[in-house]
């Protein structure tokens, strides 16, 4: 018995196609510092990938969210701008997009960030827009990850039984589960393999390069 | 049967007393970028805590070390300077130093960084110098972590059977083992608990605050 061949791939951006998670950690850390709230970098790291609308409360509690949430969210992009030059493609990101295009897969980018940030991050991957089918962003959904809404929007009318999500965060695994599809985890967001497996990842690989090689060599993104 | 009471504590600095690991990751990443070498942030994260003399080869291979190692090492402190403002105390760092001083423990700081960097990082922890016994740095040992030499220098004539190291990195666990003492792991360096346990940590706790509370409440750093 084999699993059905994947025809639709929902791709996370931050930490999966671009090496931006550590930059986000420092940007959020600095945004919290600005308003006098100390949040350990490690804790922020585990929260990157959920929507900014949820992150402040998750990192610093509901009282901080109510008093300072909007200010922290306003300061985060300023610090991200300052640190933006550190963001580079993850290993094999474009190879994966090309391999999926070559096989005729339906590839949808689904990023929690808003449309502006998503566009700026795609600029880090020259040529990526031509290789992607649709691009959906946090601006296209009411509920951010770990809700499956963004994944649902990304899937559209695609066959769920032949779809998979590729992402680096626990929130990717959860939003995939919420939308009823498996998640392939990549380690490029800096979590340990055990963290993604414990969250329920279908499989965990090092990076996009590994998935690109697997697709070229075996014809499938899923381990045979 | 109980383990002997701890009388000497060797303390790591980066990631243990100051929340600096994510800053180091971005600084090393930028230093590699400067010389045109792309190293994934995740990989650098797992190497922070070993000496800079070893890190370039471990991150990018021996050929890069030979061709560009010194240049990368020269650029790292420049980027660290730029990002230095993001470094803050870890939760409970000063509480732990005070609790250990109150109990009369022999506390030695042992940091892989050179003396200048160690001094700057101690400035992030006001009053810490008065609470520390000795301070040994990478400038005091030939071999950096994961070698146990720095830990050996830190221990001096202390009783090994009553000593423990507190650190956040796999290299701390290894250097403690190399020097024949157990390592208490903290999660503030951003590794997963499983990574520190798999490396052989005697125990893993969230942060210095947890160790401070344990010491005050139970009279021991080790779980009873």
Short mmCIF file of C-alpha atoms in Angstrom, two decimals:
data_model
loop_
_atom_site.label_atom_id
_atom_site.label_comp_id
_atom_site.label_asym_id
_atom_site.label_seq_id
_atom_site.Cartn_x
_atom_site.Cartn_y
_atom_site.Cartn_z
CA UNK A 1 0.00 0.00 0.00
CA UNK A 2 1.38 3.41 -0.85
CA UNK A 3 0.18 6.85 0.17
CA UNK A 4 -1.54 8.75 -2.66
CA UNK A 5 0.80 10.81 -4.79
CA UNK A 6 0.97 14.43 -3.68
CA UNK A 7 -0.39 16.88 -6.24
CA UNK A 8 -0.70 20.04 -4.12
CA UNK A 9 1.99 21.50 -1.86
CA UNK A 10 1.30 24.32 0.58
CA UNK A 11 4.62 25.99 1.38
CA UNK A 12 5.52 28.03 4.43
CA UNK A 13 7.92 30.91 3.73
CA UNK A 14 9.72 32.09 6.93
CA UNK A 15 12.19 29.46 8.10
CA UNK A 16 11.28 27.14 5.21
CA UNK A 17 12.24 29.02 2.03
CA UNK A 18 14.06 31.94 3.68
CA UNK A 19 16.41 31.72 6.67
CA UNK A 20 14.58 34.40 8.64
CA UNK A 21 13.52 32.85 11.95
CA UNK A 22 16.56 34.04 13.94
CA UNK A 23 16.07 37.51 12.48
CA UNK A 24 12.43 37.49 13.60
CA UNK A 25 13.50 36.38 17.09
CA UNK A 26 15.85 39.34 17.45
CA UNK A 27 13.31 41.75 15.93
CA UNK A 28 10.53 40.66 18.32
CA UNK A 29 12.98 40.63 21.24
CA UNK A 30 13.96 44.24 20.44
CA UNK A 31 10.31 45.27 20.01
CA UNK A 32 9.53 43.91 23.49
CA UNK A 33 12.67 45.61 24.87
CA UNK A 34 11.43 48.93 23.45
CA UNK A 35 8.32 48.80 25.62
CA UNK A 36 10.21 47.54 28.69
CA UNK A 37 9.06 43.93 28.57
CA UNK A 38 11.75 41.25 28.80
CA UNK A 39 10.88 38.08 26.91
CA UNK A 40 13.52 35.34 26.63
CA UNK A 41 14.72 34.85 23.04
CA UNK A 42 14.19 31.11 23.38
CA UNK A 43 10.51 31.63 24.14
CA UNK A 44 10.07 33.95 21.15
CA UNK A 45 11.83 31.38 18.93
CA UNK A 46 9.16 28.77 19.76
CA UNK A 47 6.39 31.26 18.90
CA UNK A 48 7.69 32.56 15.55
CA UNK A 49 5.40 31.23 12.84
CA UNK A 50 2.17 31.97 14.67
CA UNK A 51 0.51 35.22 13.64
CA UNK A 52 1.74 38.47 15.21
CA UNK A 53 -1.83 38.95 16.43
CA UNK A 54 -1.32 35.95 18.74
CA UNK A 55 2.39 36.18 19.49
CA UNK A 56 2.43 39.01 22.03
CA UNK A 57 -0.09 37.36 24.34
CA UNK A 58 1.59 33.97 23.94
CA UNK A 59 5.02 35.45 24.72
CA UNK A 60 4.17 37.93 27.47
CA UNK A 61 0.62 37.25 28.64
CA UNK A 62 -2.81 38.76 28.08
CA UNK A 63 -2.18 41.85 30.24
CA UNK A 64 0.83 42.85 28.12
CA UNK A 65 -1.18 42.17 24.97
CA UNK A 66 -3.94 44.52 26.14
CA UNK A 67 -1.64 47.28 27.36
CA UNK A 68 1.16 47.12 24.79
CA UNK A 69 0.31 44.59 22.08
CA UNK A 70 -0.28 47.09 19.28
CA UNK A 71 2.88 49.01 20.15
CA UNK A 72 5.01 45.85 20.11
CA UNK A 73 3.49 44.84 16.76
CA UNK A 74 4.19 48.35 15.41
CA UNK A 75 7.85 48.17 16.44
CA UNK A 76 8.55 44.67 15.15
CA UNK A 77 8.70 45.65 11.43
CA UNK A 78 11.03 48.57 12.25
CA UNK A 79 13.51 46.18 13.86
CA UNK A 80 12.97 43.66 11.09
CA UNK A 81 13.88 46.40 8.57
CA UNK A 82 17.09 47.11 10.48
CA UNK A 83 18.03 43.41 10.45
CA UNK A 84 16.56 42.51 7.04
CA UNK A 85 19.95 42.14 5.32
CA UNK A 86 20.62 39.01 7.38
CA UNK A 87 17.81 37.12 5.63
CA UNK A 88 18.99 34.71 2.94
CA UNK A 89 17.43 31.77 1.06
CA UNK A 90 17.45 28.43 2.86
CA UNK A 91 19.54 25.70 1.28
CA UNK A 92 17.79 24.38 -1.81
CA UNK A 93 14.75 26.67 -1.62
CA UNK A 94 14.81 27.52 -5.34
CA UNK A 95 15.80 23.94 -6.24
CA UNK A 96 12.66 22.72 -4.48
CA UNK A 97 10.45 25.24 -6.27
CA UNK A 98 11.98 24.23 -9.61
CA UNK A 99 11.68 20.50 -8.94
CA UNK A 100 8.02 20.88 -7.99
CA UNK A 101 7.32 22.98 -11.08
CA UNK A 102 9.05 20.40 -13.29
CA UNK A 103 6.80 17.66 -11.90
CA UNK A 104 3.71 19.77 -12.46
CA UNK A 105 2.78 20.05 -8.80
CA UNK A 106 0.33 22.72 -7.70
CA UNK A 107 2.42 24.87 -5.37
CA UNK A 108 0.84 27.47 -3.08
CA UNK A 109 2.78 29.76 -0.79
CA UNK A 110 1.00 30.37 2.54
CA UNK A 111 2.71 32.81 4.87
CA UNK A 112 1.40 34.23 8.15
CA UNK A 113 3.06 37.57 7.42
CA UNK A 114 1.11 40.32 5.72
CA UNK A 115 1.30 40.84 1.97
CA UNK A 116 4.00 43.54 2.07
CA UNK A 117 6.38 41.44 4.16
CA UNK A 118 5.67 38.38 2.03
CA UNK A 119 6.58 40.32 -1.12
CA UNK A 120 9.82 41.55 0.44
CA UNK A 121 10.77 38.03 1.50
CA UNK A 122 10.02 36.67 -1.99
CA UNK A 123 12.51 39.25 -3.32
CA UNK A 124 15.15 37.32 -1.35
CA UNK A 125 14.40 34.37 -3.69
CA UNK A 126 14.95 35.69 -7.23
CA UNK A 127 12.60 34.05 -9.73
CA UNK A 128 10.43 32.44 -7.06
CA UNK A 129 7.23 34.19 -8.17
CA UNK A 130 7.39 32.50 -11.57
CA UNK A 131 7.66 29.11 -9.89
CA UNK A 132 4.77 29.56 -7.48
CA UNK A 133 1.13 29.02 -8.29
CA UNK A 134 -0.80 31.10 -5.80
CA UNK A 135 0.47 33.21 -2.92
CA UNK A 136 -1.74 33.61 0.14
CA UNK A 137 -0.72 35.69 3.15
CA UNK A 138 -1.93 36.62 6.60
CA UNK A 139 -3.85 39.40 4.86
CA UNK A 140 -6.07 36.75 3.22
CA UNK A 141 -7.31 35.04 6.40
CA UNK A 142 -9.14 36.13 9.54
CA UNK A 143 -7.41 33.59 11.78
CA UNK A 144 -3.63 33.22 11.75
CA UNK A 145 -1.67 29.99 12.36
CA UNK A 146 -2.06 27.66 14.24
CA UNK A 147 -5.59 27.94 12.84
CA UNK A 148 -5.94 26.02 9.60
CA UNK A 149 -7.79 28.89 7.90
CA UNK A 150 -4.80 30.14 5.91
CA UNK A 151 -4.08 26.57 4.79
CA UNK A 152 -7.74 26.16 3.81
CA UNK A 153 -7.55 29.34 1.72
CA UNK A 154 -4.32 28.07 0.16
CA UNK A 155 -5.86 24.68 -0.68
CA UNK A 156 -8.94 26.18 -2.32
CA UNK A 157 -10.62 23.39 -4.26
CA UNK A 158 -7.54 21.13 -4.28
CA UNK A 159 -7.90 17.46 -3.31
CA UNK A 160 -7.03 17.26 0.44
CA UNK A 161 -6.06 13.62 0.17
CA UNK A 162 -3.26 14.56 -2.22
CA UNK A 163 -2.01 17.68 -0.45
CA UNK A 164 0.84 18.27 1.97
CA UNK A 165 2.19 21.28 3.86
CA UNK A 166 5.93 21.96 4.18
CA UNK A 167 6.94 24.06 7.18
CA UNK A 168 9.46 24.57 9.97
CA UNK A 169 7.33 25.48 12.98
CA UNK A 170 5.04 23.65 15.39
CA UNK A 171 2.33 26.07 14.19
CA UNK A 172 2.75 24.76 10.66
CA UNK A 173 2.19 21.21 11.90
CA UNK A 174 -0.88 22.33 13.84
CA UNK A 175 -2.39 24.40 11.04
CA UNK A 176 -1.88 21.49 8.62
CA UNK A 177 -3.62 19.14 11.07
CA UNK A 178 -6.42 21.69 11.49
CA UNK A 179 -6.88 21.67 7.71
CA UNK A 180 -6.70 17.87 7.56
CA UNK A 181 -3.42 17.44 5.66
CA UNK A 182 0.00 16.06 6.73
CA UNK A 183 3.00 18.32 7.42
CA UNK A 184 6.54 17.70 6.28
CA UNK A 185 8.84 19.42 8.76
CA UNK A 186 12.12 21.09 7.88
CA UNK A 187 14.79 21.90 10.48
CA UNK A 188 15.74 25.27 8.96
CA UNK A 189 13.63 27.16 11.50
CA UNK A 190 15.96 25.97 14.25
CA UNK A 191 13.69 23.61 16.16
CA UNK A 192 14.95 20.16 17.08
CA UNK A 193 13.61 17.20 15.11
CA UNK A 194 11.93 15.90 18.30
CA UNK A 195 9.90 19.10 18.66
CA UNK A 196 8.40 18.77 15.17
CA UNK A 197 7.80 15.01 15.53
CA UNK A 198 6.18 15.48 18.96
CA UNK A 199 3.89 18.09 17.39
CA UNK A 200 2.78 15.46 14.88
CA UNK A 201 4.88 16.09 11.78
CA UNK A 202 4.42 13.32 9.21
CA UNK A 203 8.17 13.37 8.53
CA UNK A 204 11.11 15.68 9.29
CA UNK A 205 13.99 16.47 6.91
CA UNK A 206 16.96 18.80 7.14
CA UNK A 207 15.93 21.39 4.59
CA UNK A 208 14.34 22.23 1.23
CA UNK A 209 17.43 20.85 -0.52
CA UNK A 210 16.71 17.39 0.92
CA UNK A 211 13.10 17.54 -0.32
CA UNK A 212 14.25 18.73 -3.76
CA UNK A 213 16.67 15.79 -4.04
CA UNK A 214 14.03 13.34 -2.86
CA UNK A 215 11.54 14.63 -5.42
CA UNK A 216 14.04 14.42 -8.27
CA UNK A 217 15.34 10.99 -7.27
CA UNK A 218 12.14 9.21 -6.18
CA UNK A 219 9.43 11.25 -7.87
CA UNK A 220 7.74 11.87 -4.52
CA UNK A 221 8.03 14.32 -1.64
CA UNK A 222 7.00 11.60 0.81
CA UNK A 223 9.50 9.02 2.00
CA UNK A 224 8.79 5.76 0.23
CA UNK B 1 21.94 7.27 48.88
CA UNK B 2 22.31 10.89 47.90
CA UNK B 3 24.74 12.60 45.58
CA UNK B 4 27.41 14.60 47.41
CA UNK B 5 26.47 18.20 48.08
CA UNK B 6 27.78 20.57 45.43
CA UNK B 7 30.38 23.03 46.71
CA UNK B 8 31.81 24.35 43.42
CA UNK B 9 29.78 25.62 40.46
CA UNK B 10 31.36 26.35 37.08
CA UNK B 11 29.04 28.74 35.22
CA UNK B 12 28.78 29.31 31.52
CA UNK B 13 28.00 32.91 30.51
CA UNK B 14 26.53 33.13 26.95
CA UNK B 15 23.04 31.65 26.87
CA UNK B 16 23.16 30.79 30.57
CA UNK B 17 23.51 34.13 32.40
CA UNK B 18 22.98 36.42 29.39
CA UNK B 19 20.46 35.91 26.59
CA UNK B 20 23.03 36.25 23.83
CA UNK B 21 22.89 33.08 21.75
CA UNK B 22 20.48 34.40 19.10
CA UNK B 23 22.61 37.54 18.84
CA UNK B 24 25.72 35.40 18.28
CA UNK B 25 23.88 33.41 15.61
CA UNK B 26 23.05 36.55 13.64
CA UNK B 27 26.54 37.99 14.16
CA UNK B 28 28.27 34.82 12.89
CA UNK B 29 25.75 34.54 10.04
CA UNK B 30 26.55 38.11 8.97
CA UNK B 31 30.30 37.49 9.30
CA UNK B 32 29.99 34.49 6.96
CA UNK B 33 27.79 36.55 4.60
CA UNK B 34 30.53 39.21 4.44
CA UNK B 35 32.98 36.72 2.95
CA UNK B 36 30.39 35.18 0.63
CA UNK B 37 29.83 31.95 2.54
CA UNK B 38 26.23 30.97 3.25
CA UNK B 39 25.83 29.02 6.49
CA UNK B 40 22.30 28.21 7.70
CA UNK B 41 21.43 30.01 10.94
CA UNK B 42 20.22 26.74 12.43
CA UNK B 43 23.64 25.18 11.95
CA UNK B 44 25.39 28.15 13.56
CA UNK B 45 22.95 27.97 16.48
CA UNK B 46 24.07 24.41 17.28
CA UNK B 47 27.74 25.50 17.19
CA UNK B 48 27.55 28.62 19.39
CA UNK B 49 29.32 27.85 22.66
CA UNK B 50 32.31 26.15 21.08
CA UNK B 51 35.33 28.39 20.68
CA UNK B 52 35.48 30.71 17.64
CA UNK B 53 38.73 28.93 16.77
CA UNK B 54 36.70 25.79 16.05
CA UNK B 55 33.40 27.25 14.88
CA UNK B 56 34.32 28.27 11.32
CA UNK B 57 35.58 24.81 10.34
CA UNK B 58 32.62 23.13 12.08
CA UNK B 59 30.13 25.42 10.30
CA UNK B 60 31.66 25.67 6.83
CA UNK B 61 34.39 23.06 6.52
CA UNK B 62 38.17 22.97 6.72
CA UNK B 63 38.73 24.61 3.31
CA UNK B 64 36.73 27.68 4.36
CA UNK B 65 38.58 27.73 7.69
CA UNK B 66 41.94 27.78 5.90
CA UNK B 67 40.96 30.35 3.28
CA UNK B 68 38.70 32.65 5.29
CA UNK B 69 38.66 31.59 8.96
CA UNK B 70 40.60 34.55 10.32
CA UNK B 71 38.55 37.02 8.30
CA UNK B 72 35.28 35.54 9.54
CA UNK B 73 36.56 35.67 13.15
CA UNK B 74 37.63 39.28 12.63
CA UNK B 75 34.20 40.29 11.36
CA UNK B 76 32.15 38.49 14.04
CA UNK B 77 32.89 41.03 16.85
CA UNK B 78 32.01 43.92 14.51
CA UNK B 79 28.56 42.44 13.92
CA UNK B 80 28.24 41.55 17.59
CA UNK B 81 28.93 45.22 18.42
CA UNK B 82 26.18 46.30 16.05
CA UNK B 83 23.72 43.89 17.68
CA UNK B 84 25.02 44.12 21.26
CA UNK B 85 22.05 46.13 22.55
CA UNK B 86 19.83 43.06 22.12
CA UNK B 87 21.71 41.17 24.85
CA UNK B 88 19.89 41.07 28.20
CA UNK B 89 20.21 38.99 31.39
CA UNK B 90 18.52 35.59 31.35
CA UNK B 91 15.64 35.15 33.77
CA UNK B 92 16.98 34.79 37.30
CA UNK B 93 20.68 35.11 36.41
CA UNK B 94 21.43 37.50 39.28
CA UNK B 95 19.09 35.61 41.62
CA UNK B 96 21.13 32.47 40.99
CA UNK B 97 24.43 34.27 41.64
CA UNK B 98 23.02 35.71 44.88
CA UNK B 99 21.56 32.39 46.06
CA UNK B 100 24.88 30.63 45.44
CA UNK B 101 26.80 33.37 47.27
CA UNK B 102 24.36 33.16 50.22
CA UNK B 103 24.99 29.42 50.52
CA UNK B 104 28.75 29.94 50.39
CA UNK B 105 29.27 28.05 47.13
CA UNK B 106 32.50 28.51 45.20
CA UNK B 107 31.29 30.03 41.92
CA UNK B 108 33.58 30.27 38.89
CA UNK B 109 32.59 31.83 35.60
CA UNK B 110 34.06 29.98 32.60
CA UNK B 111 33.33 31.55 29.22
CA UNK B 112 34.74 30.55 25.82
CA UNK B 113 34.82 34.19 24.74
CA UNK B 114 37.97 36.22 25.19
CA UNK B 115 38.48 38.44 28.22
CA UNK B 116 37.24 41.67 26.58
CA UNK B 117 33.96 40.14 25.45
CA UNK B 118 33.48 38.44 28.81
CA UNK B 119 33.89 41.79 30.58
CA UNK B 120 31.36 43.46 28.29
CA UNK B 121 28.86 40.67 28.86
CA UNK B 122 29.33 40.91 32.64
CA UNK B 123 28.41 44.60 32.33
CA UNK B 124 24.97 43.39 31.20
CA UNK B 125 24.63 41.84 34.70
CA UNK B 126 25.13 44.74 37.14
CA UNK B 127 26.78 43.59 40.36
CA UNK B 128 27.70 40.17 39.00
CA UNK B 129 31.45 40.63 39.53
CA UNK B 130 30.98 40.94 43.30
CA UNK B 131 29.03 37.66 43.34
CA UNK B 132 31.52 35.64 41.33
CA UNK B 133 34.62 33.99 42.73
CA UNK B 134 36.97 33.60 39.80
CA UNK B 135 36.43 34.44 36.14
CA UNK B 136 38.20 32.36 33.52
CA UNK B 137 37.85 33.02 29.78
CA UNK B 138 38.94 31.62 26.47
CA UNK B 139 42.08 33.73 26.92
CA UNK B 140 43.09 31.45 29.85
CA UNK B 141 43.06 28.12 27.98
CA UNK B 142 44.80 26.71 24.94
CA UNK B 143 41.87 24.49 23.96
CA UNK B 144 38.33 25.88 23.72
CA UNK B 145 35.09 23.98 24.45
CA UNK B 146 34.21 21.14 23.91
CA UNK B 147 37.65 20.45 25.41
CA UNK B 148 37.48 20.33 29.20
CA UNK B 149 40.59 22.48 29.57
CA UNK B 150 38.71 25.69 30.38
CA UNK B 151 36.63 23.78 32.94
CA UNK B 152 39.84 22.30 34.41
CA UNK B 153 41.31 25.80 34.75
CA UNK B 154 38.05 26.96 36.35
CA UNK B 155 38.03 24.06 38.83
CA UNK B 156 41.63 24.61 39.92
CA UNK B 157 42.11 22.62 43.12
CA UNK B 158 38.37 22.26 43.83
CA UNK B 159 36.97 18.82 44.71
CA UNK B 160 35.69 17.32 41.40
CA UNK B 161 33.25 15.06 43.20
CA UNK B 162 31.45 18.11 44.56
CA UNK B 163 31.51 20.26 41.43
CA UNK B 164 28.93 20.86 38.71
CA UNK B 165 28.83 22.90 35.50
CA UNK B 166 25.76 24.92 34.50
CA UNK B 167 25.45 25.61 30.77
CA UNK B 168 23.10 25.83 27.80
CA UNK B 169 25.06 24.18 24.97
CA UNK B 170 25.99 20.66 23.94
CA UNK B 171 29.61 21.89 24.19
CA UNK B 172 29.06 22.69 27.85
CA UNK B 173 27.85 19.13 28.46
CA UNK B 174 30.86 17.75 26.58
CA UNK B 175 33.45 19.97 28.26
CA UNK B 176 32.00 19.06 31.67
CA UNK B 177 32.22 15.36 30.81
CA UNK B 178 35.78 15.89 29.57
CA UNK B 179 36.64 17.41 32.95
CA UNK B 180 34.81 14.66 34.81
CA UNK B 181 31.92 16.65 36.32
CA UNK B 182 28.16 16.60 35.63
CA UNK B 183 26.40 19.33 33.65
CA UNK B 184 23.10 20.94 34.55
CA UNK B 185 21.52 22.14 31.32
CA UNK B 186 19.42 25.29 30.94
CA UNK B 187 17.12 25.88 27.96
CA UNK B 188 17.93 29.60 27.63
CA UNK B 189 20.34 28.94 24.77
CA UNK B 190 17.43 27.80 22.63
CA UNK B 191 18.18 24.08 22.30
CA UNK B 192 15.44 21.57 22.94
CA UNK B 193 15.56 19.60 26.20
CA UNK B 194 16.10 16.39 24.20
CA UNK B 195 19.27 17.80 22.63
CA UNK B 196 20.87 18.48 26.02
CA UNK B 197 19.73 15.16 27.50
CA UNK B 198 20.96 13.23 24.45
CA UNK B 199 24.35 14.94 24.88
CA UNK B 200 24.47 13.59 28.45
CA UNK B 201 23.24 16.44 30.63
CA UNK B 202 22.72 15.30 34.23
CA UNK B 203 19.49 17.30 34.37
CA UNK B 204 17.80 20.03 32.30
CA UNK B 205 15.86 22.98 33.71
CA UNK B 206 14.21 25.99 32.10
CA UNK B 207 16.57 28.72 33.26
CA UNK B 208 18.75 30.20 36.00
CA UNK B 209 15.59 31.33 37.83
CA UNK B 210 14.54 27.68 38.25
CA UNK B 211 17.97 26.77 39.68
CA UNK B 212 17.88 29.78 42.02
CA UNK B 213 14.45 28.74 43.35
CA UNK B 214 15.59 25.14 43.74
CA UNK B 215 18.68 26.19 45.68
CA UNK B 216 16.70 28.47 48.01
CA UNK B 217 13.90 25.93 48.57
CA UNK B 218 15.84 22.66 48.80
CA UNK B 219 19.36 23.80 49.65
CA UNK B 220 20.74 21.98 46.61
CA UNK B 221 21.21 22.65 42.89
CA UNK B 222 20.63 18.98 42.12
CA UNK B 223 17.14 17.55 41.99
CA UNK B 224 16.54 15.55 45.16
#
